[in-house]
């Protein structure tokens, strides 16, 4: 099968938005499919790849890996000012409304840049199906444009909360533009329910996973690291965790001697501000963004993994990664019923904490080897290698009926 995948975030971008489509593109390529990833360039100031160079590259490409086409957006002064927060209040709202109503989204300059490669894709690839991830509506607009140009069915993927990305009042109107989606894939059961409400379509749930090698249940011999992973969102939520750790340290001074409170993510300033009270008592480490391999190692060797729950996300990618590490997990300040159902099915140890006292009690009760209760075989069902089977089945079904 030949397929074009569309995702706004370049695979080398250090952000969760780049993970889902790229990892599934790689997994599909490993299974023998020819995959082209159409994405925005990592640096918008880069020059476009010439069509001549693309023709040469695709002829010698090793299809055991995806073929990446990085698109440089067409310069658009208004959209640049919009994204930089330079438009006055009122003008900003009018601009957003106009762009959605007339162009279908606020990344039309990326869409216009992508159109320059349609002839190349038609002549040199002729795909069987297109799979496009909703990170913004222009991802779907590009897929729709390609579908019309190449006479090829397209499948939408909803990995973000539709209601959080669309201006109030435009949700239903914009959704009607995508009635030609042949199928839809969903990031979670919660996303599936939203698809049914908004698009009146059924969908296939395909979780964003992790490499099989990430599933670990490593016994630890001492209390060493509490690792906080991902976006922190809100200072007050982080303080719940930090104040609970502080209580735990103060209840037994010797604990602080070997304890390290570590962070892996982009909200560096929030972490430093929230952990000021800890720095005299224990080691605090800010790792910023790490490679997948290094992050996996940190998570697997942590005494406890912690993260901040964001209810607006519907379902968060990092949750399954943390379960796969095989260590106890603390979520602040809540979690979805869907995630807790998965926790129960795989035997993971997760504590939901909404107050410093509940964090303190969780740390008191966590045994060094609590993470070993994880069932590796059940956890593997959520890996990239397992989840891609559902994607393959969906795309093959669509392509067979085009």
GROMACS .gro file of C-alpha atoms in nm:
model
  402
    1UNK     CA    1   0.000   0.000   0.000
    2UNK     CA    2   0.111   0.355  -0.075
    3UNK     CA    3  -0.004   0.625   0.165
    4UNK     CA    4   0.053   0.994   0.229
    5UNK     CA    5   0.053   1.099   0.595
    6UNK     CA    6  -0.004   1.467   0.678
    7UNK     CA    7   0.112   1.625   1.003
    8UNK     CA    8   0.197   1.986   1.079
    9UNK     CA    9   0.483   1.917   1.322
   10UNK     CA   10   0.813   1.806   1.170
   11UNK     CA   11   0.934   1.471   1.312
   12UNK     CA   12   1.249   1.635   1.451
   13UNK     CA   13   1.052   1.891   1.648
   14UNK     CA   14   1.096   1.838   2.021
   15UNK     CA   15   0.726   1.830   2.099
   16UNK     CA   16   0.457   1.568   2.150
   17UNK     CA   17   0.274   1.698   1.840
   18UNK     CA   18   0.543   1.536   1.624
   19UNK     CA   19   0.525   1.188   1.774
   20UNK     CA   20   0.201   1.020   1.671
   21UNK     CA   21   0.207   1.043   1.292
   22UNK     CA   22   0.583   0.997   1.266
   23UNK     CA   23   0.597   0.682   1.479
   24UNK     CA   24   0.304   0.529   1.293
   25UNK     CA   25   0.465   0.624   0.961
   26UNK     CA   26   0.779   0.438   1.067
   27UNK     CA   27   0.580   0.140   1.193
   28UNK     CA   28   0.388   0.121   0.865
   29UNK     CA   29   0.712   0.140   0.666
   30UNK     CA   30   0.855  -0.149   0.869
   31UNK     CA   31   0.546  -0.350   0.771
   32UNK     CA   32   0.630  -0.301   0.403
   33UNK     CA   33   0.416  -0.002   0.309
   34UNK     CA   34   0.544   0.300   0.117
   35UNK     CA   35   0.479   0.608   0.326
   36UNK     CA   36   0.532   0.976   0.243
   37UNK     CA   37   0.509   1.223   0.530
   38UNK     CA   38   0.402   1.571   0.424
   39UNK     CA   39   0.494   1.811   0.703
   40UNK     CA   40   0.597   2.168   0.768
   41UNK     CA   41   0.969   2.242   0.756
   42UNK     CA   42   1.147   2.243   1.090
   43UNK     CA   43   1.266   2.597   1.024
   44UNK     CA   44   1.024   2.827   0.835
   45UNK     CA   45   1.325   3.023   0.708
   46UNK     CA   46   1.466   2.723   0.521
   47UNK     CA   47   1.447   2.714   0.144
   48UNK     CA   48   1.201   2.486  -0.033
   49UNK     CA   49   1.333   2.152  -0.157
   50UNK     CA   50   1.334   2.176  -0.533
   51UNK     CA   51   1.113   1.940  -0.729
   52UNK     CA   52   1.421   1.826  -0.921
   53UNK     CA   53   1.588   1.716  -0.599
   54UNK     CA   54   1.269   1.543  -0.485
   55UNK     CA   55   1.244   1.350  -0.813
   56UNK     CA   56   1.603   1.231  -0.766
   57UNK     CA   57   1.559   1.144  -0.399
   58UNK     CA   58   1.239   0.944  -0.431
   59UNK     CA   59   1.382   0.727  -0.708
   60UNK     CA   60   1.657   0.598  -0.479
   61UNK     CA   61   1.467   0.612  -0.150
   62UNK     CA   62   1.484   0.316   0.088
   63UNK     CA   63   1.116   0.256   0.164
   64UNK     CA   64   1.193   0.081   0.492
   65UNK     CA   65   1.166   0.438   0.622
   66UNK     CA   66   0.912   0.712   0.541
   67UNK     CA   67   0.995   0.966   0.272
   68UNK     CA   68   0.967   1.312   0.430
   69UNK     CA   69   0.865   1.624   0.238
   70UNK     CA   70   0.921   1.933   0.457
   71UNK     CA   71   0.708   2.221   0.332
   72UNK     CA   72   0.814   2.583   0.381
   73UNK     CA   73   0.501   2.795   0.444
   74UNK     CA   74   0.430   3.078   0.202
   75UNK     CA   75   0.500   3.409   0.375
   76UNK     CA   76   0.182   3.569   0.506
   77UNK     CA   77   0.235   3.887   0.706
   78UNK     CA   78  -0.107   3.879   0.872
   79UNK     CA   79  -0.078   3.517   0.987
   80UNK     CA   80   0.275   3.582   1.113
   81UNK     CA   81   0.153   3.875   1.321
   82UNK     CA   82  -0.145   3.669   1.442
   83UNK     CA   83   0.076   3.385   1.569
   84UNK     CA   84   0.320   3.629   1.727
   85UNK     CA   85   0.041   3.799   1.921
   86UNK     CA   86   0.098   4.130   1.740
   87UNK     CA   87  -0.261   4.201   1.632
   88UNK     CA   88  -0.476   4.430   1.843
   89UNK     CA   89  -0.769   4.286   2.035
   90UNK     CA   90  -1.070   4.290   1.803
   91UNK     CA   91  -0.856   4.283   1.491
   92UNK     CA   92  -0.723   3.945   1.609
   93UNK     CA   93  -1.073   3.802   1.653
   94UNK     CA   94  -1.191   3.936   1.316
   95UNK     CA   95  -0.882   3.793   1.145
   96UNK     CA   96  -0.937   3.447   1.297
   97UNK     CA   97  -1.305   3.449   1.203
   98UNK     CA   98  -1.229   3.562   0.848
   99UNK     CA   99  -0.958   3.300   0.796
  100UNK     CA  100  -1.180   3.017   0.917
  101UNK     CA  101  -1.479   3.126   0.712
  102UNK     CA  102  -1.291   3.204   0.390
  103UNK     CA  103  -0.986   2.974   0.404
  104UNK     CA  104  -1.092   2.708   0.651
  105UNK     CA  105  -0.810   2.765   0.899
  106UNK     CA  106  -0.532   2.986   1.030
  107UNK     CA  107  -0.239   2.797   0.874
  108UNK     CA  108  -0.333   2.868   0.514
  109UNK     CA  109   0.026   2.967   0.432
  110UNK     CA  110   0.137   2.610   0.507
  111UNK     CA  111  -0.152   2.479   0.298
  112UNK     CA  112  -0.048   2.702   0.006
  113UNK     CA  113   0.312   2.584   0.040
  114UNK     CA  114   0.203   2.220   0.034
  115UNK     CA  115   0.006   2.266  -0.288
  116UNK     CA  116   0.333   2.317  -0.476
  117UNK     CA  117   0.408   1.945  -0.429
  118UNK     CA  118   0.074   1.804  -0.543
  119UNK     CA  119   0.185   1.753  -0.904
  120UNK     CA  120   0.496   1.570  -0.783
  121UNK     CA  121   0.287   1.344  -0.557
  122UNK     CA  122   0.046   1.273  -0.840
  123UNK     CA  123   0.315   1.183  -1.092
  124UNK     CA  124   0.567   1.005  -0.870
  125UNK     CA  125   0.358   0.837  -0.603
  126UNK     CA  126  -0.015   0.802  -0.684
  127UNK     CA  127  -0.118   0.701  -0.328
  128UNK     CA  128  -0.389   0.454  -0.231
  129UNK     CA  129  -0.497   0.652   0.076
  130UNK     CA  130  -0.423   0.968   0.275
  131UNK     CA  131  -0.413   0.984   0.657
  132UNK     CA  132  -0.413   1.329   0.816
  133UNK     CA  133  -0.385   1.425   1.182
  134UNK     CA  134  -0.588   1.711   1.326
  135UNK     CA  135  -0.341   1.942   1.494
  136UNK     CA  136  -0.515   2.225   1.312
  137UNK     CA  137  -0.778   2.232   1.039
  138UNK     CA  138  -0.524   2.298   0.764
  139UNK     CA  139  -0.386   1.947   0.812
  140UNK     CA  140  -0.728   1.823   0.707
  141UNK     CA  141  -0.759   2.092   0.440
  142UNK     CA  142  -0.437   1.967   0.278
  143UNK     CA  143  -0.562   1.608   0.293
  144UNK     CA  144  -0.889   1.715   0.135
  145UNK     CA  145  -0.708   1.912  -0.138
  146UNK     CA  146  -0.489   1.611  -0.210
  147UNK     CA  147  -0.788   1.381  -0.215
  148UNK     CA  148  -0.964   1.591  -0.479
  149UNK     CA  149  -0.648   1.636  -0.688
  150UNK     CA  150  -0.531   1.274  -0.673
  151UNK     CA  151  -0.879   1.115  -0.669
  152UNK     CA  152  -0.779   0.929  -0.357
  153UNK     CA  153  -0.976   0.870  -0.032
  154UNK     CA  154  -0.862   1.036   0.289
  155UNK     CA  155  -0.891   0.942   0.654
  156UNK     CA  156  -0.899   1.198   0.932
  157UNK     CA  157  -0.727   1.146   1.265
  158UNK     CA  158  -0.847   1.334   1.574
  159UNK     CA  159  -0.563   1.353   1.825
  160UNK     CA  160  -0.657   1.690   1.980
  161UNK     CA  161  -0.970   1.830   2.138
  162UNK     CA  162  -1.177   1.971   1.849
  163UNK     CA  163  -1.365   2.210   2.078
  164UNK     CA  164  -1.044   2.361   2.217
  165UNK     CA  165  -0.901   2.446   1.876
  166UNK     CA  166  -1.201   2.600   1.702
  167UNK     CA  167  -1.338   2.950   1.773
  168UNK     CA  168  -1.657   2.946   1.977
  169UNK     CA  169  -1.956   2.910   1.747
  170UNK     CA  170  -1.765   2.768   1.448
  171UNK     CA  171  -1.728   2.408   1.569
  172UNK     CA  172  -2.027   2.263   1.387
  173UNK     CA  173  -1.997   2.485   1.079
  174UNK     CA  174  -1.632   2.396   1.015
  175UNK     CA  175  -1.692   2.027   1.090
  176UNK     CA  176  -1.939   2.006   0.800
  177UNK     CA  177  -1.655   2.081   0.556
  178UNK     CA  178  -1.504   1.740   0.626
  179UNK     CA  179  -1.804   1.525   0.544
  180UNK     CA  180  -1.599   1.358   0.268
  181UNK     CA  181  -1.367   1.186   0.518
  182UNK     CA  182  -1.396   0.818   0.432
  183UNK     CA  183  -1.308   0.707   0.786
  184UNK     CA  184  -1.189   0.862   1.112
  185UNK     CA  185  -0.933   0.741   1.364
  186UNK     CA  186  -0.944   0.858   1.725
  187UNK     CA  187  -0.672   0.918   1.983
  188UNK     CA  188  -0.888   0.770   2.261
  189UNK     CA  189  -1.238   0.656   2.348
  190UNK     CA  190  -1.310   1.010   2.467
  191UNK     CA  191  -1.205   1.146   2.127
  192UNK     CA  192  -1.422   0.878   1.965
  193UNK     CA  193  -1.724   1.008   2.156
  194UNK     CA  194  -1.645   1.362   2.041
  195UNK     CA  195  -1.619   1.247   1.678
  196UNK     CA  196  -1.962   1.089   1.707
  197UNK     CA  197  -2.111   1.411   1.848
  198UNK     CA  198  -1.940   1.657   1.614
  199UNK     CA  199  -1.902   1.464   1.287
  200UNK     CA  200  -2.182   1.208   1.327
  201UNK     CA  201  -1.934   0.934   1.235
  202UNK     CA  202  -1.805   0.621   1.402
  203UNK     CA  203  -1.429   0.589   1.440
  204UNK     CA  204  -1.150   0.348   1.529
  205UNK     CA  205  -0.956   0.415   1.848
  206UNK     CA  206  -0.581   0.397   1.790
  207UNK     CA  207  -0.379   0.494   2.095
  208UNK     CA  208  -0.048   0.672   2.063
  209UNK     CA  209   0.196   0.425   2.206
  210UNK     CA  210   0.560   0.368   2.283
  211UNK     CA  211   0.836   0.136   2.157
  212UNK     CA  212   0.802  -0.222   2.277
  213UNK     CA  213   1.146  -0.188   2.434
  214UNK     CA  214   1.006   0.078   2.667
  215UNK     CA  215   0.801  -0.170   2.870
  216UNK     CA  216   1.014  -0.225   3.176
  217UNK     CA  217   0.968  -0.341   3.534
  218UNK     CA  218   1.307  -0.264   3.683
  219UNK     CA  219   1.339  -0.327   4.059
  220UNK     CA  220   1.510  -0.044   4.244
  221UNK     CA  221   1.723  -0.083   4.555
  222UNK     CA  222   1.678   0.267   4.699
  223UNK     CA  223   1.462   0.580   4.691
  224UNK     CA  224   1.631   0.803   4.436
  225UNK     CA  225   1.428   1.007   4.189
  226UNK     CA  226   1.084   1.158   4.157
  227UNK     CA  227   1.054   1.246   3.789
  228UNK     CA  228   0.798   1.498   3.662
  229UNK     CA  229   0.731   1.458   3.289
  230UNK     CA  230   0.568   1.688   3.034
  231UNK     CA  231   0.388   2.022   3.038
  232UNK     CA  232   0.311   2.170   3.380
  233UNK     CA  233   0.025   2.397   3.263
  234UNK     CA  234  -0.049   2.558   3.597
  235UNK     CA  235   0.176   2.673   3.883
  236UNK     CA  236  -0.082   2.594   4.151
  237UNK     CA  237  -0.116   2.233   4.033
  238UNK     CA  238   0.261   2.184   4.044
  239UNK     CA  239   0.264   2.329   4.396
  240UNK     CA  240   0.029   2.051   4.509
  241UNK     CA  241   0.294   1.799   4.411
  242UNK     CA  242   0.590   1.998   4.545
  243UNK     CA  243   0.423   2.073   4.880
  244UNK     CA  244   0.342   1.704   4.919
  245UNK     CA  245   0.704   1.609   4.849
  246UNK     CA  246   0.814   1.876   5.099
  247UNK     CA  247   0.589   1.726   5.367
  248UNK     CA  248   0.730   1.382   5.295
  249UNK     CA  249   1.090   1.506   5.325
  250UNK     CA  250   1.020   1.694   5.647
  251UNK     CA  251   0.861   1.385   5.801
  252UNK     CA  252   1.195   1.203   5.775
  253UNK     CA  253   1.508   1.414   5.723
  254UNK     CA  254   1.731   1.128   5.605
  255UNK     CA  255   1.510   1.078   5.301
  256UNK     CA  256   1.634   1.401   5.146
  257UNK     CA  257   1.996   1.288   5.137
  258UNK     CA  258   1.955   1.075   4.824
  259UNK     CA  259   1.636   1.222   4.680
  260UNK     CA  260   1.634   1.394   4.344
  261UNK     CA  261   1.328   1.580   4.212
  262UNK     CA  262   1.377   1.591   3.839
  263UNK     CA  263   1.186   1.746   3.549
  264UNK     CA  264   1.171   1.661   3.178
  265UNK     CA  265   0.972   1.910   2.976
  266UNK     CA  266   0.949   2.263   2.842
  267UNK     CA  267   0.796   2.454   3.136
  268UNK     CA  268   1.133   2.526   3.293
  269UNK     CA  269   1.043   2.855   3.461
  270UNK     CA  270   0.736   2.706   3.631
  271UNK     CA  271   0.945   2.413   3.758
  272UNK     CA  272   1.218   2.636   3.900
  273UNK     CA  273   0.968   2.868   4.068
  274UNK     CA  274   0.759   2.584   4.213
  275UNK     CA  275   1.058   2.390   4.353
  276UNK     CA  276   1.235   2.679   4.531
  277UNK     CA  277   1.138   2.537   4.870
  278UNK     CA  278   1.294   2.201   4.779
  279UNK     CA  279   1.637   2.322   4.670
  280UNK     CA  280   1.781   2.356   5.024
  281UNK     CA  281   1.659   2.007   5.114
  282UNK     CA  282   1.723   1.786   4.810
  283UNK     CA  283   1.866   1.787   4.462
  284UNK     CA  284   1.651   1.936   4.185
  285UNK     CA  285   1.735   1.874   3.819
  286UNK     CA  286   1.584   2.028   3.506
  287UNK     CA  287   1.643   1.814   3.196
  288UNK     CA  288   1.442   2.018   2.945
  289UNK     CA  289   1.365   1.806   2.638
  290UNK     CA  290   1.540   1.470   2.610
  291UNK     CA  291   1.575   1.211   2.338
  292UNK     CA  292   1.317   0.934   2.359
  293UNK     CA  293   1.584   0.688   2.469
  294UNK     CA  294   1.714   0.909   2.751
  295UNK     CA  295   1.362   0.993   2.868
  296UNK     CA  296   1.271   0.623   2.872
  297UNK     CA  297   1.576   0.546   3.086
  298UNK     CA  298   1.492   0.822   3.333
  299UNK     CA  299   1.131   0.708   3.362
  300UNK     CA  300   1.226   0.342   3.405
  301UNK     CA  301   1.480   0.419   3.680
  302UNK     CA  302   1.266   0.669   3.871
  303UNK     CA  303   1.129   0.573   4.208
  304UNK     CA  304   0.808   0.759   4.119
  305UNK     CA  305   0.692   0.919   3.794
  306UNK     CA  306   0.462   1.219   3.821
  307UNK     CA  307   0.273   1.443   3.578
  308UNK     CA  308   0.010   1.716   3.565
  309UNK     CA  309  -0.326   1.612   3.425
  310UNK     CA  310  -0.483   1.843   3.164
  311UNK     CA  311  -0.856   1.779   3.132
  312UNK     CA  312  -0.875   1.984   2.811
  313UNK     CA  313  -0.660   1.727   2.632
  314UNK     CA  314  -0.927   1.455   2.674
  315UNK     CA  315  -0.645   1.197   2.681
  316UNK     CA  316  -0.271   1.255   2.718
  317UNK     CA  317   0.002   1.076   2.526
  318UNK     CA  318   0.251   1.071   2.814
  319UNK     CA  319   0.023   0.864   3.039
  320UNK     CA  320   0.078   0.538   2.851
  321UNK     CA  321   0.452   0.609   2.827
  322UNK     CA  322   0.469   0.642   3.205
  323UNK     CA  323   0.275   0.320   3.262
  324UNK     CA  324   0.517   0.138   3.030
  325UNK     CA  325   0.809   0.243   3.250
  326UNK     CA  326   0.678   0.007   3.516
  327UNK     CA  327   0.717   0.251   3.806
  328UNK     CA  328   0.451   0.396   4.039
  329UNK     CA  329   0.279   0.706   3.900
  330UNK     CA  330   0.128   1.015   4.062
  331UNK     CA  331  -0.123   1.222   3.865
  332UNK     CA  332  -0.207   1.577   3.976
  333UNK     CA  333  -0.493   1.658   4.033
  334UNK     CA  334  -0.713   1.400   3.854
  335UNK     CA  335  -0.751   1.165   3.556
  336UNK     CA  336  -1.010   1.034   3.316
  337UNK     CA  337  -1.217   0.722   3.370
  338UNK     CA  338  -1.077   0.584   3.044
  339UNK     CA  339  -0.717   0.608   3.164
  340UNK     CA  340  -0.801   0.457   3.504
  341UNK     CA  341  -0.968   0.166   3.325
  342UNK     CA  342  -0.643   0.104   3.133
  343UNK     CA  343  -0.447   0.128   3.458
  344UNK     CA  344  -0.663  -0.144   3.610
  345UNK     CA  345  -0.637  -0.367   3.303
  346UNK     CA  346  -0.255  -0.363   3.295
  347UNK     CA  347  -0.203  -0.378   3.672
  348UNK     CA  348  -0.016  -0.047   3.698
  349UNK     CA  349   0.024   0.149   4.021
  350UNK     CA  350  -0.125   0.498   3.986
  351UNK     CA  351  -0.227   0.739   4.260
  352UNK     CA  352  -0.452   1.039   4.187
  353UNK     CA  353  -0.359   1.326   4.419
  354UNK     CA  354  -0.551   1.652   4.455
  355UNK     CA  355  -0.384   1.786   4.770
  356UNK     CA  356  -0.034   1.796   4.927
  357UNK     CA  357  -0.157   1.557   5.196
  358UNK     CA  358  -0.261   1.298   4.936
  359UNK     CA  359   0.082   1.329   4.770
  360UNK     CA  360   0.245   1.274   5.110
  361UNK     CA  361   0.034   0.963   5.173
  362UNK     CA  362   0.109   0.826   4.826
  363UNK     CA  363   0.483   0.860   4.882
  364UNK     CA  364   0.448   0.699   5.225
  365UNK     CA  365   0.264   0.403   5.080
  366UNK     CA  366   0.466   0.346   4.763
  367UNK     CA  367   0.683   0.042   4.808
  368UNK     CA  368   1.016   0.029   4.624
  369UNK     CA  369   0.896  -0.250   4.393
  370UNK     CA  370   0.533  -0.147   4.346
  371UNK     CA  371   0.591  -0.105   3.974
  372UNK     CA  372   0.665  -0.475   3.927
  373UNK     CA  373   0.290  -0.549   3.937
  374UNK     CA  374   0.261  -0.425   3.579
  375UNK     CA  375   0.161  -0.697   3.330
  376UNK     CA  376   0.412  -0.650   3.043
  377UNK     CA  377   0.209  -0.852   2.793
  378UNK     CA  378  -0.105  -0.645   2.847
  379UNK     CA  379   0.098  -0.326   2.839
  380UNK     CA  380   0.248  -0.423   2.504
  381UNK     CA  381  -0.098  -0.405   2.349
  382UNK     CA  382  -0.058  -0.025   2.362
  383UNK     CA  383   0.283  -0.011   2.190
  384UNK     CA  384   0.335   0.145   1.846
  385UNK     CA  385   0.400  -0.201   1.706
  386UNK     CA  386   0.064  -0.333   1.829
  387UNK     CA  387  -0.151  -0.025   1.767
  388UNK     CA  388  -0.027   0.006   1.407
  389UNK     CA  389  -0.214  -0.313   1.321
  390UNK     CA  390  -0.544  -0.127   1.370
  391UNK     CA  391  -0.422   0.163   1.157
  392UNK     CA  392  -0.307  -0.073   0.883
  393UNK     CA  393  -0.643  -0.251   0.881
  394UNK     CA  394  -0.832   0.081   0.863
  395UNK     CA  395  -0.623   0.225   0.579
  396UNK     CA  396  -0.624  -0.098   0.380
  397UNK     CA  397  -1.003  -0.120   0.409
  398UNK     CA  398  -1.040   0.236   0.280
  399UNK     CA  399  -0.792   0.192  -0.004
  400UNK     CA  400  -0.956  -0.133  -0.113
  401UNK     CA  401  -1.287   0.048  -0.159
  402UNK     CA  402  -1.165   0.366  -0.325
   0.00000   0.00000   0.00000
